[in-house]
JSON list of C-alpha atoms in Angstrom, two decimals:
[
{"chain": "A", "resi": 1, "resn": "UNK", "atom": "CA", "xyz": [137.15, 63.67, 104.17]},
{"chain": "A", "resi": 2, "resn": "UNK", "atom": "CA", "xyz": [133.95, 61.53, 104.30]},
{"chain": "A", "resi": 3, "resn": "UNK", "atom": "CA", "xyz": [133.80, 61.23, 100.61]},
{"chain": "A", "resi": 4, "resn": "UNK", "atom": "CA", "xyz": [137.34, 60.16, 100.63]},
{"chain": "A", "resi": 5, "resn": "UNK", "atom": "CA", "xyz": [136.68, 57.22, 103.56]},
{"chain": "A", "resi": 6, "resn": "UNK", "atom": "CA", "xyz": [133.85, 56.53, 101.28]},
{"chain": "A", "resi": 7, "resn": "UNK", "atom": "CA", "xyz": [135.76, 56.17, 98.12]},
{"chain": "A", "resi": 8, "resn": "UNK", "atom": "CA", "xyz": [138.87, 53.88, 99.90]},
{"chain": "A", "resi": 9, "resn": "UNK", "atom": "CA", "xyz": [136.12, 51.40, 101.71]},
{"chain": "A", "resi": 10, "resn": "UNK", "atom": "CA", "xyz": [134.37, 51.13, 98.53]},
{"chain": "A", "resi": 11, "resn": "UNK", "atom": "CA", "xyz": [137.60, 50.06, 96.81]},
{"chain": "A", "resi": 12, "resn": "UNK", "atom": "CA", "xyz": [138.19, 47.91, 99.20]},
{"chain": "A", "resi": 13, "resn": "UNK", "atom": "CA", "xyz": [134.98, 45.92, 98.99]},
{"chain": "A", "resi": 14, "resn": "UNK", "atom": "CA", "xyz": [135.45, 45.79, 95.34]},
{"chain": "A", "resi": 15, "resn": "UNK", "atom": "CA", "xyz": [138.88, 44.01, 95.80]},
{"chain": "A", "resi": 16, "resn": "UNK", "atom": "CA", "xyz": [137.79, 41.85, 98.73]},
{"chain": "A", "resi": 17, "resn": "UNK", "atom": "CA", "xyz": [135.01, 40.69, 96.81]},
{"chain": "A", "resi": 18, "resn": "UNK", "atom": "CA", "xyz": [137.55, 39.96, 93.29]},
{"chain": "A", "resi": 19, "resn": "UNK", "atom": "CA", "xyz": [139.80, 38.05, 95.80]},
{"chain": "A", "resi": 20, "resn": "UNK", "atom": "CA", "xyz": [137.45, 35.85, 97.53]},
{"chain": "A", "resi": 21, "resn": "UNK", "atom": "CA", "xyz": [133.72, 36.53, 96.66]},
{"chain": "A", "resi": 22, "resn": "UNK", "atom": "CA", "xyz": [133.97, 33.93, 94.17]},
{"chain": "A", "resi": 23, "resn": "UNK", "atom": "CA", "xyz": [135.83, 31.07, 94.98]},
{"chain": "A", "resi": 24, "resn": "UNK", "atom": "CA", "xyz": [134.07, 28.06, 94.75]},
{"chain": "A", "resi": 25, "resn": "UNK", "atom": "CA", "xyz": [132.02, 29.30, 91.63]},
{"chain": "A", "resi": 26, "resn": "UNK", "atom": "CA", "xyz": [130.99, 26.48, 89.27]},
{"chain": "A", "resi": 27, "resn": "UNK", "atom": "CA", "xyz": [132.09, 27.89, 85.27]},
{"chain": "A", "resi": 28, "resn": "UNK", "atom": "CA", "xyz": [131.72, 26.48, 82.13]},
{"chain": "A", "resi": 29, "resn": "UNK", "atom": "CA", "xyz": [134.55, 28.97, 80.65]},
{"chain": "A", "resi": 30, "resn": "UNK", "atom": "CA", "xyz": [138.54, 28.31, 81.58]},
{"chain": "A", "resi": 31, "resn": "UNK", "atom": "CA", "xyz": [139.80, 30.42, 84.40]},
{"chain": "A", "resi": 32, "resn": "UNK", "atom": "CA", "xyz": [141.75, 33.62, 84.33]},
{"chain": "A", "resi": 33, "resn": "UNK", "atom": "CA", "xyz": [145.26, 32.76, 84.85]},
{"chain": "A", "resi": 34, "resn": "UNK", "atom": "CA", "xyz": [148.09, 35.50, 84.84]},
{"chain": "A", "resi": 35, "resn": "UNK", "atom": "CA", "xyz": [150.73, 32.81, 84.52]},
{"chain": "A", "resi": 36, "resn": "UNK", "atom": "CA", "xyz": [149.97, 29.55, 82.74]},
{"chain": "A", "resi": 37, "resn": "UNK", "atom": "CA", "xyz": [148.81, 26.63, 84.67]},
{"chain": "A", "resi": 38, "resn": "UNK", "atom": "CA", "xyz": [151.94, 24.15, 84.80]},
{"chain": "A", "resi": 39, "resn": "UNK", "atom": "CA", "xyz": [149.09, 21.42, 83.26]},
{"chain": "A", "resi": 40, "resn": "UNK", "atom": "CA", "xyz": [148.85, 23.30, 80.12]},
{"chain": "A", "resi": 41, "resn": "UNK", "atom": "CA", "xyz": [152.22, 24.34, 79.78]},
{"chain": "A", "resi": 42, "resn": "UNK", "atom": "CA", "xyz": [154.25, 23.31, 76.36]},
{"chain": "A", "resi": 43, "resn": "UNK", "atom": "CA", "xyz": [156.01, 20.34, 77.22]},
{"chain": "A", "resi": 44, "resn": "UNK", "atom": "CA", "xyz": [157.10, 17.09, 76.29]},
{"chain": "A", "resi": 45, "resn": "UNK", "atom": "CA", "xyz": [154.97, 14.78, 77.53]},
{"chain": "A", "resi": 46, "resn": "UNK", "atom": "CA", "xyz": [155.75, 10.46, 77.83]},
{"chain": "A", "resi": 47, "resn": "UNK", "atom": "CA", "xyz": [154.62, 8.67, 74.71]},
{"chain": "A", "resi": 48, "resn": "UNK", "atom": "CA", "xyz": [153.23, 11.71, 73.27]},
{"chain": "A", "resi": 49, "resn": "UNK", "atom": "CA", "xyz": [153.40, 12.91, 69.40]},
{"chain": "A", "resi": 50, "resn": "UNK", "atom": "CA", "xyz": [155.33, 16.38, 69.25]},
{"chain": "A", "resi": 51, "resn": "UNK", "atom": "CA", "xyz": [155.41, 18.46, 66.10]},
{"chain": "A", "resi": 52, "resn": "UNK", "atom": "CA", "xyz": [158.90, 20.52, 67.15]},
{"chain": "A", "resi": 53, "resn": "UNK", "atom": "CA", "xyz": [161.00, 17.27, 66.16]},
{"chain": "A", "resi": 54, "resn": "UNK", "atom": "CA", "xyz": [160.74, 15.84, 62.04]},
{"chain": "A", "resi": 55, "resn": "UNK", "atom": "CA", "xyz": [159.97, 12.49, 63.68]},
{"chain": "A", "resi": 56, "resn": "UNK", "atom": "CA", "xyz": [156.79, 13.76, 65.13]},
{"chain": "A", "resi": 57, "resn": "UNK", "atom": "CA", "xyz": [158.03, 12.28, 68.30]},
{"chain": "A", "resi": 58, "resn": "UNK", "atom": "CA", "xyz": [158.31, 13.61, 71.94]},
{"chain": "A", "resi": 59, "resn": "UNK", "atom": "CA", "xyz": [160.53, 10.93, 73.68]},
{"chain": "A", "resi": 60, "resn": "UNK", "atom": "CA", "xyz": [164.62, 10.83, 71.99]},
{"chain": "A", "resi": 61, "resn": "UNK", "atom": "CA", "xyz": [166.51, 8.66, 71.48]},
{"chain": "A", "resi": 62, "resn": "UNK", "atom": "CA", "xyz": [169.57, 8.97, 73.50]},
{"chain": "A", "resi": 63, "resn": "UNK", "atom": "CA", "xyz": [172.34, 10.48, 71.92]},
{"chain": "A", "resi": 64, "resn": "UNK", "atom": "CA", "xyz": [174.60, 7.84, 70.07]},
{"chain": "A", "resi": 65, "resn": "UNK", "atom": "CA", "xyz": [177.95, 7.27, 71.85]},
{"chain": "A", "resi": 66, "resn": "UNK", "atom": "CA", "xyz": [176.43, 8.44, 74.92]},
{"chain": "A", "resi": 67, "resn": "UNK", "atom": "CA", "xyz": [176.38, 6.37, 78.18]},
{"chain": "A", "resi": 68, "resn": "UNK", "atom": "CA", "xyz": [174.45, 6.95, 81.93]},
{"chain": "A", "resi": 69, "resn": "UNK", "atom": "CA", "xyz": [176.05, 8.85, 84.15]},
{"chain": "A", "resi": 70, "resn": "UNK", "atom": "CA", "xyz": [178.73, 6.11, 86.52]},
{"chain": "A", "resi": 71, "resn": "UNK", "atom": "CA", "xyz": [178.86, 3.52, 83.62]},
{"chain": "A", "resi": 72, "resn": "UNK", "atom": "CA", "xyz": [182.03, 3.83, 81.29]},
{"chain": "A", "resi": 73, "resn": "UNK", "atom": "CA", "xyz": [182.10, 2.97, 77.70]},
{"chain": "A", "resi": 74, "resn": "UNK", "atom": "CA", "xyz": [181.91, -0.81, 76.80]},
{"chain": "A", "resi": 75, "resn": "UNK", "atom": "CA", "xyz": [185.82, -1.89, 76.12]},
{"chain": "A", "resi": 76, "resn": "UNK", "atom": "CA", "xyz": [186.52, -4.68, 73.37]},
{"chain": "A", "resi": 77, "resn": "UNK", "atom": "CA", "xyz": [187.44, -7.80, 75.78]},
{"chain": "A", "resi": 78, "resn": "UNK", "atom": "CA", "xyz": [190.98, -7.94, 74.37]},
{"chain": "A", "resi": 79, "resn": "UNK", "atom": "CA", "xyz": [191.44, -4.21, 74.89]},
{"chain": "A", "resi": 80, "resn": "UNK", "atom": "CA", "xyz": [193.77, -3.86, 78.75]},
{"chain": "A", "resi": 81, "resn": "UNK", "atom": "CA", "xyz": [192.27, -7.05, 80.18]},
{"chain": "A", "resi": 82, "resn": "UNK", "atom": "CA", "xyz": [193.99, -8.82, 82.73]},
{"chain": "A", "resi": 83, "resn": "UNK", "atom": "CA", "xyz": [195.23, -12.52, 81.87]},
{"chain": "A", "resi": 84, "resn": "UNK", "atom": "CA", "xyz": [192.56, -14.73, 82.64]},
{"chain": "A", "resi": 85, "resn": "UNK", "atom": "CA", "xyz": [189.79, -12.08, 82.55]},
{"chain": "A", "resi": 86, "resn": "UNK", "atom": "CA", "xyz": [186.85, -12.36, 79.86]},
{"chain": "A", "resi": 87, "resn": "UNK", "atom": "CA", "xyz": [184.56, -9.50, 81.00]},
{"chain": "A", "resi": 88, "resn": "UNK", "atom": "CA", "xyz": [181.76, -11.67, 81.03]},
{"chain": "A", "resi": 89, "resn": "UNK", "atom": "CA", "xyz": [181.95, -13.01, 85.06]},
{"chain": "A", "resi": 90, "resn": "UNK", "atom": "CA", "xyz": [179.60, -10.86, 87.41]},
{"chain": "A", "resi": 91, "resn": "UNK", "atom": "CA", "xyz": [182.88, -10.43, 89.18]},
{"chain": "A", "resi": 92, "resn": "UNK", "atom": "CA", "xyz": [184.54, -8.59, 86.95]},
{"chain": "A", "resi": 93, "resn": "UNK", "atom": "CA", "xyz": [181.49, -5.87, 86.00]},
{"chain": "A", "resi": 94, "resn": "UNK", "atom": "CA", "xyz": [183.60, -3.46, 88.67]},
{"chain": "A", "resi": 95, "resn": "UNK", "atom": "CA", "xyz": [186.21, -3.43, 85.90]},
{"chain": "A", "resi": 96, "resn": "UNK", "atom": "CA", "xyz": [183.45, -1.94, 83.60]},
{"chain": "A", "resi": 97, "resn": "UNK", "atom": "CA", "xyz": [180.48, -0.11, 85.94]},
{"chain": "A", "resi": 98, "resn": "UNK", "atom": "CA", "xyz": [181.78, 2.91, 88.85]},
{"chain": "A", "resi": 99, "resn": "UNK", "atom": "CA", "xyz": [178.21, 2.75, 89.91]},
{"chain": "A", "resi": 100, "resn": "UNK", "atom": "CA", "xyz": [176.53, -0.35, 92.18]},
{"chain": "A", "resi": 101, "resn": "UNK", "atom": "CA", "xyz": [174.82, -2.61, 89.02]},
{"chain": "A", "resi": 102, "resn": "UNK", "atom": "CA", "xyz": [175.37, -6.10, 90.31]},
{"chain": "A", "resi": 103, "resn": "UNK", "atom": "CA", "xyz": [173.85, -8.36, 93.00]},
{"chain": "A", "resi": 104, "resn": "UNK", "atom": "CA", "xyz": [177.27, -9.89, 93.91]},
{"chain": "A", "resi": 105, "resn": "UNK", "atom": "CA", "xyz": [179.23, -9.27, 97.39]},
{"chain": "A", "resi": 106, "resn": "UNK", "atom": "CA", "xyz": [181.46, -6.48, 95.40]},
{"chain": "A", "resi": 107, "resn": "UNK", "atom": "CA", "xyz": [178.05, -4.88, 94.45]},
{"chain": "A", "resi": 108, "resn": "UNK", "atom": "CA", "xyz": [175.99, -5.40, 98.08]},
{"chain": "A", "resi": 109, "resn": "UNK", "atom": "CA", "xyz": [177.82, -6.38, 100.65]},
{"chain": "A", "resi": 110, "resn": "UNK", "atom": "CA", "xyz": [176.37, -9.47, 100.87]},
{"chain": "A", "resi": 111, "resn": "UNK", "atom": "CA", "xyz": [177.45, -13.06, 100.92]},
{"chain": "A", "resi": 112, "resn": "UNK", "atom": "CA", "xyz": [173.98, -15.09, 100.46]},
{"chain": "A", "resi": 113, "resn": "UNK", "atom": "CA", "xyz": [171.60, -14.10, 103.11]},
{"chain": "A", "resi": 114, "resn": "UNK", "atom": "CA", "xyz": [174.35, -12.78, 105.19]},
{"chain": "A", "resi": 115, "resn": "UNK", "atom": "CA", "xyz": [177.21, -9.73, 105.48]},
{"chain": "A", "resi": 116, "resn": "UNK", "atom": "CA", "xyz": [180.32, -10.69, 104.23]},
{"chain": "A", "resi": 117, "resn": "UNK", "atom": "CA", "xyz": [183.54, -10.18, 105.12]},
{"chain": "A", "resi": 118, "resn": "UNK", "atom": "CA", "xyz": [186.55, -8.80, 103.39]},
{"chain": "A", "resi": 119, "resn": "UNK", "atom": "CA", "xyz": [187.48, -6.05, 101.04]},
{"chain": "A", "resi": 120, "resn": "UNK", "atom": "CA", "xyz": [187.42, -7.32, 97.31]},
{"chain": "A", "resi": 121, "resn": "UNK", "atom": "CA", "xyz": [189.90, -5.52, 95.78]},
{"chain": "A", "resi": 122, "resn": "UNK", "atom": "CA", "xyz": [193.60, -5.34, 96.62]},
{"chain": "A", "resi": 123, "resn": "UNK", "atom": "CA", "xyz": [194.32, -3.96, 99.72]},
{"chain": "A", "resi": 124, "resn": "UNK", "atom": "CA", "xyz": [197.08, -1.20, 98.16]},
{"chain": "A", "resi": 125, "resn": "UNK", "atom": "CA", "xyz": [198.60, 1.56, 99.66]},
{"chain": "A", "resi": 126, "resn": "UNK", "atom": "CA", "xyz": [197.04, 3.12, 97.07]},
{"chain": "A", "resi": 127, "resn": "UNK", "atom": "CA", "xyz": [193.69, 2.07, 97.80]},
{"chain": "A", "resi": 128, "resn": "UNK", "atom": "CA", "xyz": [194.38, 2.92, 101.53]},
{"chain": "A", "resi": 129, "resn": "UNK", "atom": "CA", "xyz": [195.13, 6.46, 101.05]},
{"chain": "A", "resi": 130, "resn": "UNK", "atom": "CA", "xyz": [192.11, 6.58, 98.12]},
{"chain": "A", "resi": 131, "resn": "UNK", "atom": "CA", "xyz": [190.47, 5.50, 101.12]},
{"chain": "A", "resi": 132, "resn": "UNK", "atom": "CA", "xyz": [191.64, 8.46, 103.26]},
{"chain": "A", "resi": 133, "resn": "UNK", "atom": "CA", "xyz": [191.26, 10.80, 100.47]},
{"chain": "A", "resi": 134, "resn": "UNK", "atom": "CA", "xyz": [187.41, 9.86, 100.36]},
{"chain": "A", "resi": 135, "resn": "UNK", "atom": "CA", "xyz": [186.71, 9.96, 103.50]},
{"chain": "A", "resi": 136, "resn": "UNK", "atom": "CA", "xyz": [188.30, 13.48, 104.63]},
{"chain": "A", "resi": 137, "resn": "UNK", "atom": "CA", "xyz": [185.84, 15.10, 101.73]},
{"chain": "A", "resi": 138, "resn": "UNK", "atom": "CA", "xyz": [182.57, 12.88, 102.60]},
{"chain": "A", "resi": 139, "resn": "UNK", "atom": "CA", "xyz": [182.95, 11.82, 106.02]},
{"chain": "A", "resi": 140, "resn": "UNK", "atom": "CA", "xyz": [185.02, 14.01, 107.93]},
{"chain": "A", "resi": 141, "resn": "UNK", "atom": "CA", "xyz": [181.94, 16.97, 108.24]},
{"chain": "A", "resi": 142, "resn": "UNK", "atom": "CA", "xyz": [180.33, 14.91, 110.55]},
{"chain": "A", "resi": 143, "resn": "UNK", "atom": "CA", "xyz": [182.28, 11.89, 111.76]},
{"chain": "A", "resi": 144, "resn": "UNK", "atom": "CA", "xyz": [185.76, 14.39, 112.35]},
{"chain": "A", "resi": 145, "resn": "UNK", "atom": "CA", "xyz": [189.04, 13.32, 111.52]},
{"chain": "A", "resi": 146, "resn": "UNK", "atom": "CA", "xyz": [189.82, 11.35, 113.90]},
{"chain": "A", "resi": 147, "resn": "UNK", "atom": "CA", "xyz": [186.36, 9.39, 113.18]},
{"chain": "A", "resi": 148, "resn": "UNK", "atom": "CA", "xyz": [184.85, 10.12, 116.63]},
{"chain": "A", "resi": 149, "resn": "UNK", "atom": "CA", "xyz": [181.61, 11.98, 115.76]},
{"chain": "A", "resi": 150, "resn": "UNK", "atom": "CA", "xyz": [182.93, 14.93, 116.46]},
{"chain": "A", "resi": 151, "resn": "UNK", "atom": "CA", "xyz": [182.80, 17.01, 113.01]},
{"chain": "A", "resi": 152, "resn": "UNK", "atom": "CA", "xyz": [181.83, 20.21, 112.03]},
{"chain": "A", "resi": 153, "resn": "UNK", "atom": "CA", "xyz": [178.13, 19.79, 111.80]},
{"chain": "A", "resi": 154, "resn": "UNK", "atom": "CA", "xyz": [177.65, 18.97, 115.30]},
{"chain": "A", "resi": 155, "resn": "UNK", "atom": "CA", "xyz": [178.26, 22.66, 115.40]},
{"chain": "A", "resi": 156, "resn": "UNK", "atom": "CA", "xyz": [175.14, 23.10, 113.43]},
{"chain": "A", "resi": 157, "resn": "UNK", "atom": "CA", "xyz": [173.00, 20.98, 115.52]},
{"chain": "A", "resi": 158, "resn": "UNK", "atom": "CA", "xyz": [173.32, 17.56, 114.01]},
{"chain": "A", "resi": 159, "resn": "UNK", "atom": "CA", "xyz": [173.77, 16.26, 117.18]},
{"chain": "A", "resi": 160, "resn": "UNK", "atom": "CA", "xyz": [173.49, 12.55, 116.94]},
{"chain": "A", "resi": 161, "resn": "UNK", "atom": "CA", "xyz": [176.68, 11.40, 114.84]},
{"chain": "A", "resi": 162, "resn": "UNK", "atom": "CA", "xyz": [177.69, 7.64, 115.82]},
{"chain": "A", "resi": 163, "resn": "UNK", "atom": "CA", "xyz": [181.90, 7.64, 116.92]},
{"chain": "A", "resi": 164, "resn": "UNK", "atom": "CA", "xyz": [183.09, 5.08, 114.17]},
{"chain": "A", "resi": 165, "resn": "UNK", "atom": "CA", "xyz": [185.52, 4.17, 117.05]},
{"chain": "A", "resi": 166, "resn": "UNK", "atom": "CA", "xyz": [182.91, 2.31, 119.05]},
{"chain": "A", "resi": 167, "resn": "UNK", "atom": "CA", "xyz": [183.33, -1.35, 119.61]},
{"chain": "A", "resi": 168, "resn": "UNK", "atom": "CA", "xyz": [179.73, -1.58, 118.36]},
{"chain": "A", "resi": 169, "resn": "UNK", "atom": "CA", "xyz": [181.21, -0.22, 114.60]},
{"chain": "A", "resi": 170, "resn": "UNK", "atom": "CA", "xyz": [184.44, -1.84, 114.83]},
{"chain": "A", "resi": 171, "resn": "UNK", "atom": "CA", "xyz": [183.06, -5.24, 114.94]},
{"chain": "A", "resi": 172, "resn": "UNK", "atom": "CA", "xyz": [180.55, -4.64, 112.16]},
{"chain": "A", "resi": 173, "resn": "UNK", "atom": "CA", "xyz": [181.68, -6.91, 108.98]},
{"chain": "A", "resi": 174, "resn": "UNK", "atom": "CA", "xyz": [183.03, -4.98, 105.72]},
{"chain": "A", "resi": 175, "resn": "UNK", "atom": "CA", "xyz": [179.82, -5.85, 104.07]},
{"chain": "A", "resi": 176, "resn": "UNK", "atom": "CA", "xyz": [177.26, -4.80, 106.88]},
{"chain": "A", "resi": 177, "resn": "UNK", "atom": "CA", "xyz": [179.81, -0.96, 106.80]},
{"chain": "A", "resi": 178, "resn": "UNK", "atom": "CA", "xyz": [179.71, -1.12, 103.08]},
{"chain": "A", "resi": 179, "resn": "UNK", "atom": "CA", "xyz": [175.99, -1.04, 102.86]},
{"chain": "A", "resi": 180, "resn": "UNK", "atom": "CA", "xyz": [175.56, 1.38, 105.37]},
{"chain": "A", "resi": 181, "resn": "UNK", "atom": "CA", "xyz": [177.68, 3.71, 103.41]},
{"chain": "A", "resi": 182, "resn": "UNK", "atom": "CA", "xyz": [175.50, 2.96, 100.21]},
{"chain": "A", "resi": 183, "resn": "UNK", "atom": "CA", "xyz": [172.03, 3.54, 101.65]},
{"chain": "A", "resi": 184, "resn": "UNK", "atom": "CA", "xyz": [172.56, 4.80, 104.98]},
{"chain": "A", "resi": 185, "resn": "UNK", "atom": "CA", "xyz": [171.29, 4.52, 108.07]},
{"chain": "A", "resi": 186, "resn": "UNK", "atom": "CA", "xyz": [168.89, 6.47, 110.72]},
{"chain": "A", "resi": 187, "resn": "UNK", "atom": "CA", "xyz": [170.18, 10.14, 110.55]},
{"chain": "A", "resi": 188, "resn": "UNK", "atom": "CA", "xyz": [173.15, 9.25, 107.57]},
{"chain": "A", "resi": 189, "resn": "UNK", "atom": "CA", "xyz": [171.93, 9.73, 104.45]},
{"chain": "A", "resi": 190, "resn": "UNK", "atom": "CA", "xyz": [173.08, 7.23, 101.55]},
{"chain": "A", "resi": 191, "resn": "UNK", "atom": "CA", "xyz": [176.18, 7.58, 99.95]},
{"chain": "A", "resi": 192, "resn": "UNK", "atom": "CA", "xyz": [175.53, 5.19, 97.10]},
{"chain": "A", "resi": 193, "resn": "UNK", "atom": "CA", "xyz": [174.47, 7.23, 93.90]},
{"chain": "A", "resi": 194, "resn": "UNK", "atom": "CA", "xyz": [177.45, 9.65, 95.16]},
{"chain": "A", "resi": 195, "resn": "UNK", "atom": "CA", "xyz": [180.80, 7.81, 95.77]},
{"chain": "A", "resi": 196, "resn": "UNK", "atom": "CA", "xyz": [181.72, 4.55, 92.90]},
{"chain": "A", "resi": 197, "resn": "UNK", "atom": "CA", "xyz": [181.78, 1.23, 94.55]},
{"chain": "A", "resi": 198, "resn": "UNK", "atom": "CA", "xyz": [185.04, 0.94, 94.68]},
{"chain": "A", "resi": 199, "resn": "UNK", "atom": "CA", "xyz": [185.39, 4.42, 96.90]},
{"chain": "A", "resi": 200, "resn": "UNK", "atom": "CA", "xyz": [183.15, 2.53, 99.14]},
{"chain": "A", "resi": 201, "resn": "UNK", "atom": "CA", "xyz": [185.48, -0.40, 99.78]},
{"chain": "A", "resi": 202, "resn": "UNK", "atom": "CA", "xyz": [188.61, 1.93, 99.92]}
]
């Protein structure tokens, strides 16, 4: 029974001294690494030569016809243009880009220095109940239905979710609520790179 104590704490010493005797040993040779360090991994690496592609280059070229993610393909100005409309005006980039791309009030919410006021698209039925649509599938979960902070995750313990019937929110401009939707404020996370502009507005 001894020899067998004798054997195990042995052992033991053996792995205790594997694990940690030699940490902080100074080597000239490359550590032992059961799975390779992510540093000297195979990868593709910025502005690096690679020998996988013909080219001998690491960074692509994206692929032709292809566009970023939000932005539709370029249209030919003639092609469904509304009278009047040359594709050119910052104004009209909505007609072209889903995603936020411009510095203009339909873009930021902004008029100068200052929130604007005013929704700058039609005011449809359509856009109304796009409007509705959005909002039951991104807002509802924690503003509720009925938009008075009462949603679902409060049931989770997000406790602090603002009543958008407040007389605080209601006299907020469009511009100063549109921006808050695209990057968020205090506990609300930003909305921007998920929902088009025009969702916003709606």
């Amino acid at each position: 029974m001894l020899r067998g104590f004798f054997v195990i704490f042995v052992l033991c010493m053996i792995a205790i001294v594997a694990v940690f005797g030699f940490r902080g040993q100074k080597s000239t040779q490359p550590p032992t690494e059961v799975f390779p360090d992510m540093v000297r991994q195979p990868k593709v690496r910025a502005q690096a030569p690679l020998d996988f592609f013909a080219d001998g280059r690491g960074p692509r070229l994206p692929v032709a016809g292809t566009v970023p993610v939000g932005y539709e393909m370029p249209k030919p100005k003639t092609e469904d243009m509304p009278p009047g409309m040359t594709g050119d005006a910052p104004e009209e980039a909505h007609t072209r880009v889903a995603f936020s791309a411009g510095t203009d009030y339909f873009n930021t919410g902004k008029m100068g220095d200052q929130w604007g006021t005013g929704i700058p698209l039609p005011v449809t039925r359509e856009l109304m109940e796009r409007g509705q649509q959005r909002f039951n599938i991104t807002c509802a979960m924690c503003h509720g239905a009925a938009a008075v902070g009462n949603g679902i995750t409060k049931q989770y313990g997000l406790a602090t979710v603002v009543s958008l019937q407040d007389d605080r929110i209601r006299k907020m401009s469009d511009g100063e609520i549109f921006n808050t939707i695209t990057n968020g404020k205090n506990t609300m996370m930003p909305y921007g790179p998920n929902i088009v502009v025009a969702d916003r507005w709606a």
